[in-house]
Short mmCIF file of C-alpha atoms and ligand atoms in Angstrom, two decimals:
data_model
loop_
_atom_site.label_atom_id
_atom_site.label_comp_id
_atom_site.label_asym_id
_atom_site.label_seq_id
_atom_site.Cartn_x
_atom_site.Cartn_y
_atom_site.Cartn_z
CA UNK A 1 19.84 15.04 136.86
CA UNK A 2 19.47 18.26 138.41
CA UNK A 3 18.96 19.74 134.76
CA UNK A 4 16.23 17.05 133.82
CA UNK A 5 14.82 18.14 137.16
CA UNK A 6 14.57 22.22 136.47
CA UNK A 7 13.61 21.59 133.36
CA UNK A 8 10.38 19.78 134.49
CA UNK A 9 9.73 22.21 137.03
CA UNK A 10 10.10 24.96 134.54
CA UNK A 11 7.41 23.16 131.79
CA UNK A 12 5.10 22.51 134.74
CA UNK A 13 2.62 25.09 134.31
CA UNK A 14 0.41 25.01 130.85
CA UNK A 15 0.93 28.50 129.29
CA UNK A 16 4.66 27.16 129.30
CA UNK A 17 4.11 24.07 128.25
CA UNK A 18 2.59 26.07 125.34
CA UNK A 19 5.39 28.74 124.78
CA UNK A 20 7.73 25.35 124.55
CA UNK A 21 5.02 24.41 121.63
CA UNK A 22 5.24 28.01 120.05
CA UNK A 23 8.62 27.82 119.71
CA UNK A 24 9.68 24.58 118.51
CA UNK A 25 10.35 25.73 115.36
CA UNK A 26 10.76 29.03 115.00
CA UNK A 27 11.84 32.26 116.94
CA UNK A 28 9.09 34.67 118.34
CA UNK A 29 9.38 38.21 120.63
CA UNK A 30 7.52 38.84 123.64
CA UNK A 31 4.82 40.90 122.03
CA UNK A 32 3.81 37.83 119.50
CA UNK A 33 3.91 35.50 122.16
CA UNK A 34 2.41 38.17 124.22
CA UNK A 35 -1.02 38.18 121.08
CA UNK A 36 -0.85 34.40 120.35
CA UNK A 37 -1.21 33.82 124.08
CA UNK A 38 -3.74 36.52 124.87
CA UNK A 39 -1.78 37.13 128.41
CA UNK A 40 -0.39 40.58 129.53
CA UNK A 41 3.19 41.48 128.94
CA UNK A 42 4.56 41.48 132.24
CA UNK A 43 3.17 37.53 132.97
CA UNK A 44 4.49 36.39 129.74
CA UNK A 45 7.86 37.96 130.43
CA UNK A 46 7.62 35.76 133.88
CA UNK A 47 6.87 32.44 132.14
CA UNK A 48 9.68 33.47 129.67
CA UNK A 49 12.34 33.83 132.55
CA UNK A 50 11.38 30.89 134.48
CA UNK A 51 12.42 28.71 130.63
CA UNK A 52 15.45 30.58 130.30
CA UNK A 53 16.74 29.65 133.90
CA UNK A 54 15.74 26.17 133.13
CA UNK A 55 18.21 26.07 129.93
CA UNK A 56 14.88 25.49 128.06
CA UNK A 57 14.57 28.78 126.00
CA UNK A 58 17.77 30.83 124.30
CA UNK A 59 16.71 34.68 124.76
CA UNK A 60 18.23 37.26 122.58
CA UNK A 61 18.40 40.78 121.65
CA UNK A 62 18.30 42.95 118.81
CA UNK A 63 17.56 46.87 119.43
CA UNK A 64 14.41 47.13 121.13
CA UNK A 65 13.25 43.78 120.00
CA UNK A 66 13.37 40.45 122.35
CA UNK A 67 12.83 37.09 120.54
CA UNK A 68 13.26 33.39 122.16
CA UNK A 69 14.00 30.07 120.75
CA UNK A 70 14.37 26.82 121.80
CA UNK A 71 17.69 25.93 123.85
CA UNK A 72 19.01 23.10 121.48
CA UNK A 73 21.36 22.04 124.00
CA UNK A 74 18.59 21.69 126.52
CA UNK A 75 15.38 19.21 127.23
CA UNK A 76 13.11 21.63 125.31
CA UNK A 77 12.27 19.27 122.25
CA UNK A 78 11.75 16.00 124.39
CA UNK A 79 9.59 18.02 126.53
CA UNK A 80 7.26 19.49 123.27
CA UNK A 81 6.77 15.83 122.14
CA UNK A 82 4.73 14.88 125.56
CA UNK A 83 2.02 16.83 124.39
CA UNK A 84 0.11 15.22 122.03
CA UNK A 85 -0.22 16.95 118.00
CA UNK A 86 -3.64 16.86 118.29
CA UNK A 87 -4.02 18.45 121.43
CA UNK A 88 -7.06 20.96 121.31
CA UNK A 89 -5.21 23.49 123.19
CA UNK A 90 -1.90 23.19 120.88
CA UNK A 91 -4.00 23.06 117.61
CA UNK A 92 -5.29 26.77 118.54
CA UNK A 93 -2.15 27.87 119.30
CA UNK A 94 -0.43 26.82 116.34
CA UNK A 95 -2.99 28.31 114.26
CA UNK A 96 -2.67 31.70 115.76
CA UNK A 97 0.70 31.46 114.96
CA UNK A 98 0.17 30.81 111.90
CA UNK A 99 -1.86 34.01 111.31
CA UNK A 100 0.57 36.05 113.02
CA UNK A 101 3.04 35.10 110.62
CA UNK A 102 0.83 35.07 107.55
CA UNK A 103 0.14 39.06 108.60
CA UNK A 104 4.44 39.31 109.21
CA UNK A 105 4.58 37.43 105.38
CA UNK A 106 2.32 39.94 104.03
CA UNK A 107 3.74 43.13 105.03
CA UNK A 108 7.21 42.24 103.74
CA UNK A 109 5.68 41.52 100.10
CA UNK A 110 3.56 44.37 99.76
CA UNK A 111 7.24 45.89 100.70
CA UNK A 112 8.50 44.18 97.74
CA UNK A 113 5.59 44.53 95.44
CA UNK A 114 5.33 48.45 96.23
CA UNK A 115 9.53 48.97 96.05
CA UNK A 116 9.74 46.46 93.20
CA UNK A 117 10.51 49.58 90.42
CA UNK A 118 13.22 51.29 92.38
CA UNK A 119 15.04 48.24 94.40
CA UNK A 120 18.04 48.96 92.70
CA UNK A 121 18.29 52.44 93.76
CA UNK A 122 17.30 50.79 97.23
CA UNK A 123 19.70 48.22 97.40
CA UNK A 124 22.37 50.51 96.82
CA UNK A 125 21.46 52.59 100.01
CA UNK A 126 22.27 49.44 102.35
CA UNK A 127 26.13 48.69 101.07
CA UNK A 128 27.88 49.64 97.90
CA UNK A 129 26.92 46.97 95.77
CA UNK A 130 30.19 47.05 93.35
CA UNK A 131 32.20 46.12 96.71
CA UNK A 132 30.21 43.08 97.14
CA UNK A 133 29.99 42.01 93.47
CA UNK A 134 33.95 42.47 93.59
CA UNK A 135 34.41 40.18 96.84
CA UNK A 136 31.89 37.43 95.24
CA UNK A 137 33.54 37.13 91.96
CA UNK A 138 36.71 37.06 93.91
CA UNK A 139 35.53 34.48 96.49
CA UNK A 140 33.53 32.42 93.98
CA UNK A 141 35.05 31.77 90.45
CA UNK A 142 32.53 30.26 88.44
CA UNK A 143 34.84 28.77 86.09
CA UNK A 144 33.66 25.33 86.11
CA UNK A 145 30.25 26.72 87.45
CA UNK A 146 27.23 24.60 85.32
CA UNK A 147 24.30 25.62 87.43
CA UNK A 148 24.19 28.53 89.52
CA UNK A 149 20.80 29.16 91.68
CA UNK A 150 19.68 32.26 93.04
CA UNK A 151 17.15 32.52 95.78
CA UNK A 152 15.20 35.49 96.36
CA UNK A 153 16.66 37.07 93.11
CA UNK A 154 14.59 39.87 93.35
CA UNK A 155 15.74 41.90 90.36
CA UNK A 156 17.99 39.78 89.67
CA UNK A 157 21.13 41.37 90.62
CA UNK A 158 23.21 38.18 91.60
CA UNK A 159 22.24 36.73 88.03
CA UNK A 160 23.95 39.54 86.44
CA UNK A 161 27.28 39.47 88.66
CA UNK A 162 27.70 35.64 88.33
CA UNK A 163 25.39 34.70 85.50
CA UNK A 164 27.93 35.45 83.11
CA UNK A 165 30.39 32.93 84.06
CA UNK A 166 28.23 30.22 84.74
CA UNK A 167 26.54 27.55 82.14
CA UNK A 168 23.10 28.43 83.44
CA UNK A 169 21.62 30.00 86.35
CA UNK A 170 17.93 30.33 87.60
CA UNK A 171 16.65 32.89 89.87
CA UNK A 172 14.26 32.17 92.11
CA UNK A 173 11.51 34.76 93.94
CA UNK A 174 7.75 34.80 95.23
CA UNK A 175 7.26 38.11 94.20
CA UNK A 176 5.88 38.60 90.80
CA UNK A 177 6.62 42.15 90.82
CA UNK A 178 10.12 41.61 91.22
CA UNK A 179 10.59 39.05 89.09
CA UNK A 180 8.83 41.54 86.02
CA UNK A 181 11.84 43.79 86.48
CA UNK A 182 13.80 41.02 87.14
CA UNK A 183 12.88 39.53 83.59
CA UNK A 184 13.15 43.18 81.76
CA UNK A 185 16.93 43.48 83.42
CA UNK A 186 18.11 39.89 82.18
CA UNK A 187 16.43 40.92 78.52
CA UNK A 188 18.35 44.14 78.83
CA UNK A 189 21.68 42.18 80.42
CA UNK A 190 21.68 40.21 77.24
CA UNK A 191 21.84 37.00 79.68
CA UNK A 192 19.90 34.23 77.82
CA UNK A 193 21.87 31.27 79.86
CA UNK A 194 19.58 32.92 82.81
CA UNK A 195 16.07 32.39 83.76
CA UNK A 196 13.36 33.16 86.60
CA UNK A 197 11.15 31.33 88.28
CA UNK A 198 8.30 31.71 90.72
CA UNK A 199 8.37 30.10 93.94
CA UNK A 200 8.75 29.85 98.12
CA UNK A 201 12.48 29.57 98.39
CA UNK A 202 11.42 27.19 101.80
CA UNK A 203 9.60 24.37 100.02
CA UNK A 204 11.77 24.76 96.21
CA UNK A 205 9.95 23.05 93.35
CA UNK A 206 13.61 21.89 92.43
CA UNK A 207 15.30 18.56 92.62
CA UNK A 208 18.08 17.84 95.58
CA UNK A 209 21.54 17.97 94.65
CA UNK A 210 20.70 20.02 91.39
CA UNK A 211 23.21 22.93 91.29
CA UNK A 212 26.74 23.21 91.48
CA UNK A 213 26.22 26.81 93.16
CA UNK A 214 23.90 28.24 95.48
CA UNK A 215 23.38 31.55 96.36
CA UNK A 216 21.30 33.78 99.11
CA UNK A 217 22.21 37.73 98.28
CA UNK A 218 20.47 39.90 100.88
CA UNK A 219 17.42 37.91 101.65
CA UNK A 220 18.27 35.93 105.29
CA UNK A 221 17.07 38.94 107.40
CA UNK A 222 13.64 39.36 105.97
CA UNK A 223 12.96 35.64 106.91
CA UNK A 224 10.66 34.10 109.86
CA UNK A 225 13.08 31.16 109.71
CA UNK A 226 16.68 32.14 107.77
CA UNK A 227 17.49 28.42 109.45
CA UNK A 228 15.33 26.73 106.85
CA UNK A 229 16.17 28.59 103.78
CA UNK A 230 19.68 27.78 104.34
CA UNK A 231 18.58 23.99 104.70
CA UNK A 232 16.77 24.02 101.59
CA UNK A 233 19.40 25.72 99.88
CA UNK A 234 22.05 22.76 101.02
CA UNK A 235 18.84 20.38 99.62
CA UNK A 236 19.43 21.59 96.02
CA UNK A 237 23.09 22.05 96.15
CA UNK A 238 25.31 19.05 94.57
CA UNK A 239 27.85 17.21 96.40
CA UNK A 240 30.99 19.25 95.37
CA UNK A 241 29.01 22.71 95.89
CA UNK A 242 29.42 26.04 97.22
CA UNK A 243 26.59 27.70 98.99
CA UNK A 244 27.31 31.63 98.77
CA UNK A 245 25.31 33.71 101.55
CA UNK A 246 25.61 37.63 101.70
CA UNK A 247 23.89 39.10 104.59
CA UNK A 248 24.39 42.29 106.99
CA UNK A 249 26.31 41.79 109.94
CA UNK A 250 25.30 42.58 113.48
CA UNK A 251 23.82 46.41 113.20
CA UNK A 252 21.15 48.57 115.59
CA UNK A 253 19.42 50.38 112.74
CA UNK A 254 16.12 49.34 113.97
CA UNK A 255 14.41 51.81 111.44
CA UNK A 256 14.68 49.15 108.90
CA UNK A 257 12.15 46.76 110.35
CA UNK A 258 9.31 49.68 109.84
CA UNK A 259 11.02 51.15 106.85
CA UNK A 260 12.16 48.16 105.13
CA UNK A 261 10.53 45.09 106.56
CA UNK A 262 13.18 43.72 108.00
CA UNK A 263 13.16 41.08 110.89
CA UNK A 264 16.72 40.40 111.79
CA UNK A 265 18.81 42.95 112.18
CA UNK A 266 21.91 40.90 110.42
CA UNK A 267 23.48 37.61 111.46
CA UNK A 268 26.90 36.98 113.31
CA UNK A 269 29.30 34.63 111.88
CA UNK A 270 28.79 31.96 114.71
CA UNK A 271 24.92 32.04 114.32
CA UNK A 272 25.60 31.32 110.57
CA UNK A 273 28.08 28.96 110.98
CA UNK A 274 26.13 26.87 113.39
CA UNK A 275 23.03 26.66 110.91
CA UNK A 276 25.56 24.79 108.48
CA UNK A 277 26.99 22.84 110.65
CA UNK A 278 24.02 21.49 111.43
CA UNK A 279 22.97 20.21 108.15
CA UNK A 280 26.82 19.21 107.55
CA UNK A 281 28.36 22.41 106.07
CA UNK A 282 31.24 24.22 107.00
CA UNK A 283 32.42 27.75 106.38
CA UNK A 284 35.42 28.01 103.88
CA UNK A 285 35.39 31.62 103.69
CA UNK A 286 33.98 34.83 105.65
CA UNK A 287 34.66 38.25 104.28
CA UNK A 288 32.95 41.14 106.70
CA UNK A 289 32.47 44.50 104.00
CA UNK A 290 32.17 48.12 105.61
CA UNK A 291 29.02 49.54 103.65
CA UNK A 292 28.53 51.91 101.50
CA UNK A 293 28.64 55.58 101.95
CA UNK A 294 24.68 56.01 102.70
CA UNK A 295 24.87 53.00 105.00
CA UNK A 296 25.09 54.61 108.31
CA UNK A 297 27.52 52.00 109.11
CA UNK A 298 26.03 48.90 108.27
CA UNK A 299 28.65 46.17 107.19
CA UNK A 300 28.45 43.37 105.12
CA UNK A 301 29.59 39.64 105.61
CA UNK A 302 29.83 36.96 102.78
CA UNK A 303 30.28 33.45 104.01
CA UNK A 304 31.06 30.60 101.30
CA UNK A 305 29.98 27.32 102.80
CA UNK A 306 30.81 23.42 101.20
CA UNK A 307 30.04 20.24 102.57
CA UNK A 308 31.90 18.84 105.47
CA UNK A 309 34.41 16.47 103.99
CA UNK A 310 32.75 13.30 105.07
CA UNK A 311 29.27 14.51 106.33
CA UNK A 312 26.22 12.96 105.43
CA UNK A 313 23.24 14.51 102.90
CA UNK A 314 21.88 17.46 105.14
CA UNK A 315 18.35 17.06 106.50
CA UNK A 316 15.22 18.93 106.08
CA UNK A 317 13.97 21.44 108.94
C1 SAM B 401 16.06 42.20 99.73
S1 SAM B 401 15.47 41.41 98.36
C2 SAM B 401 17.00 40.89 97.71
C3 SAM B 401 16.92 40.67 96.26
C4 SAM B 401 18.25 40.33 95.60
N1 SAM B 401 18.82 39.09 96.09
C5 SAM B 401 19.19 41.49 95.76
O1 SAM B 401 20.12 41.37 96.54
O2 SAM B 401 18.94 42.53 95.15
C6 SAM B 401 14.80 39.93 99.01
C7 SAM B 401 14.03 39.15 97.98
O3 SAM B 401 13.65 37.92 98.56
C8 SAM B 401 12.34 37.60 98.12
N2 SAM B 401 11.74 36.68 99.08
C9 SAM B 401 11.51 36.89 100.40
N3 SAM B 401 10.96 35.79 100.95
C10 SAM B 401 10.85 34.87 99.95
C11 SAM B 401 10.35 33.54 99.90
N4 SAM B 401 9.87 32.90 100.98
N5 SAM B 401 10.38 32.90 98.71
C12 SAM B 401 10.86 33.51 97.60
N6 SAM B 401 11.35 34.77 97.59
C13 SAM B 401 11.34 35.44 98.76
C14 SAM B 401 11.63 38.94 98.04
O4 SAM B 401 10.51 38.92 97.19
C15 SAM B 401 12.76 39.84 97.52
O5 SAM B 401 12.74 39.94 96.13
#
């Protein structure tokens, strides 16, 4: 009881009943809650503490960079459904937010359309991309492999490490200027079993339980929401499948949110293996990669993820 009564103490105030609304489904730092909510810094920060103590907001760190999301374990959720959807004050909100991360969308695809030409060079900066191909055909044989799916294929480096062994594959990516290379690389690749395909890797033009193999190479930490693109990966994935995820781990370099639009600076393996469980997935196999020799030690984790034995079909986020 005493939780149920903090955490109505805590929501009692309207600029944190409207954080609570903010945040329901995604994860935002100080300084956009700071421009959605058109308060100063140091007030924000207050309201922010006072949901923390009250279980109602998870806070966490990554270099200089503070970003809160709802306490799952907490009252948070029951709490945002008091207020009705069509609240005036909510609606305003929620379309600021919106445009914040319409502005955060558009800066990381100009990154892509500008690097588009040279993203191989690029990629190979980060890790040493042999390693990882190595691990992943180890990890994954695709011998009885029909349909592989890549999201955010870019250039389509994933389709030529596994397209080879698989019946067919389709890469998916919103950026058209990626996808040209992507399409002059499979022509050059000789991979005809492989083709591209434009589209938002969060709402997939593809039908559920589709592919026997799923992958995300390098994409999770340029995402508002790496949550959902994991749950709309485990949409399209068949019953017997394998979702394949390669992401950094943990790392500081905070240059690469300015330099290379990044948003999370990597994933741990409990983060990650919470988002599956929650849509019924389970981790078969982690595999944590030192990077390459440019990568001022960034590492690399691959985590191969198949349904829980007896879940049920995941849910959409
Ligand atoms: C870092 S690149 C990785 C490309 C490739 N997987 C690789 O490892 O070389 C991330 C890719 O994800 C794509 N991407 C980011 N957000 C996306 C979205 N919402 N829908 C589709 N593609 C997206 C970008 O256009 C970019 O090509």
């Amino acid at each position: 009881m005493e939780d149920v009564l903090d955490a109505f103490r805590a929501a009692s105030d309207p600029s944190r009943l409207r954080i609570l609304g903010l945040l329901e489904a995604t994860e935002l730092t100080v300084s956009e809650l700071v421009a959605i909510l058109g308060q100063s810094q140091p007030r924000v920060s207050r309201h922010l503490k006072v949901l923390v103590d009250a279980k109602l907001l998870v806070r966490f760190r990554e270099g200089s960079w503070v970003f809160h999301r709802l306490n799952n374990q907490g009252q948070a959720r029951k709490l945002i459904e008091l207020v009705p959807a069509d609240d005036p004050v909510r609606v305003q909100d929620l379309a600021r937010l919106e445009e914040i991360e319409q502005k955060r969308d558009e800066v990381a695809e100009q990154y892509f359309a500008k690097f588009a030409p040279e993203w191989d060079r690029l990629r190979q900066l980060d890790v040493d991309e042999e390693q990882v191909a190595n691990a992943v055909q180890e990890m994954l044989p695709l011998i009885n492999t029909q349909s592989l799916l890549d999201l955010g294929t870019g250039t389509g480096r994933m389709l030529q490490v596994l397209g080879p062994d698989a019946g067919e594959a389709v890469g998916v990516d919103n950026s058209h200027e990626m996808l040209a290379v992507a399409r002059s690389n499979l022509r050059r690749w000789g991979l005809g079993n492989c083709r591209l395909q434009q589209a938002d890797i969060l709402a997939l033009p593809l039908a559920s339980e589709s592919f026997d193999v799923v992958v995300l190479h390098q994409v999770l930490h340029f995402l508002k929401r790496p949550w959902a693109a994991i749950a709309e990966a485990l949409r399209v994935l068949g019953p017997a499948g394998r979702l394949l995820i390669v992401d950094l781990a943990p790392h500081t370099i905070e240059d690469l949110r300015d330099l290379h639009a990044h948003r999370r600076l990597g994933f741990g393996d409990d983060e990650v293996r919470e988002w599956l469980a929650q849509q019924g997935f389970t981790c078969e196999t982690i595999r944590h990669l030192s990077g390459g020799k440019n990568s001022d030690g960034l590492q690399v984790t691959i985590w191969l993820a198949r349904r829980f034995a007896s879940s049920p079909l995941p849910q959409a986020l």
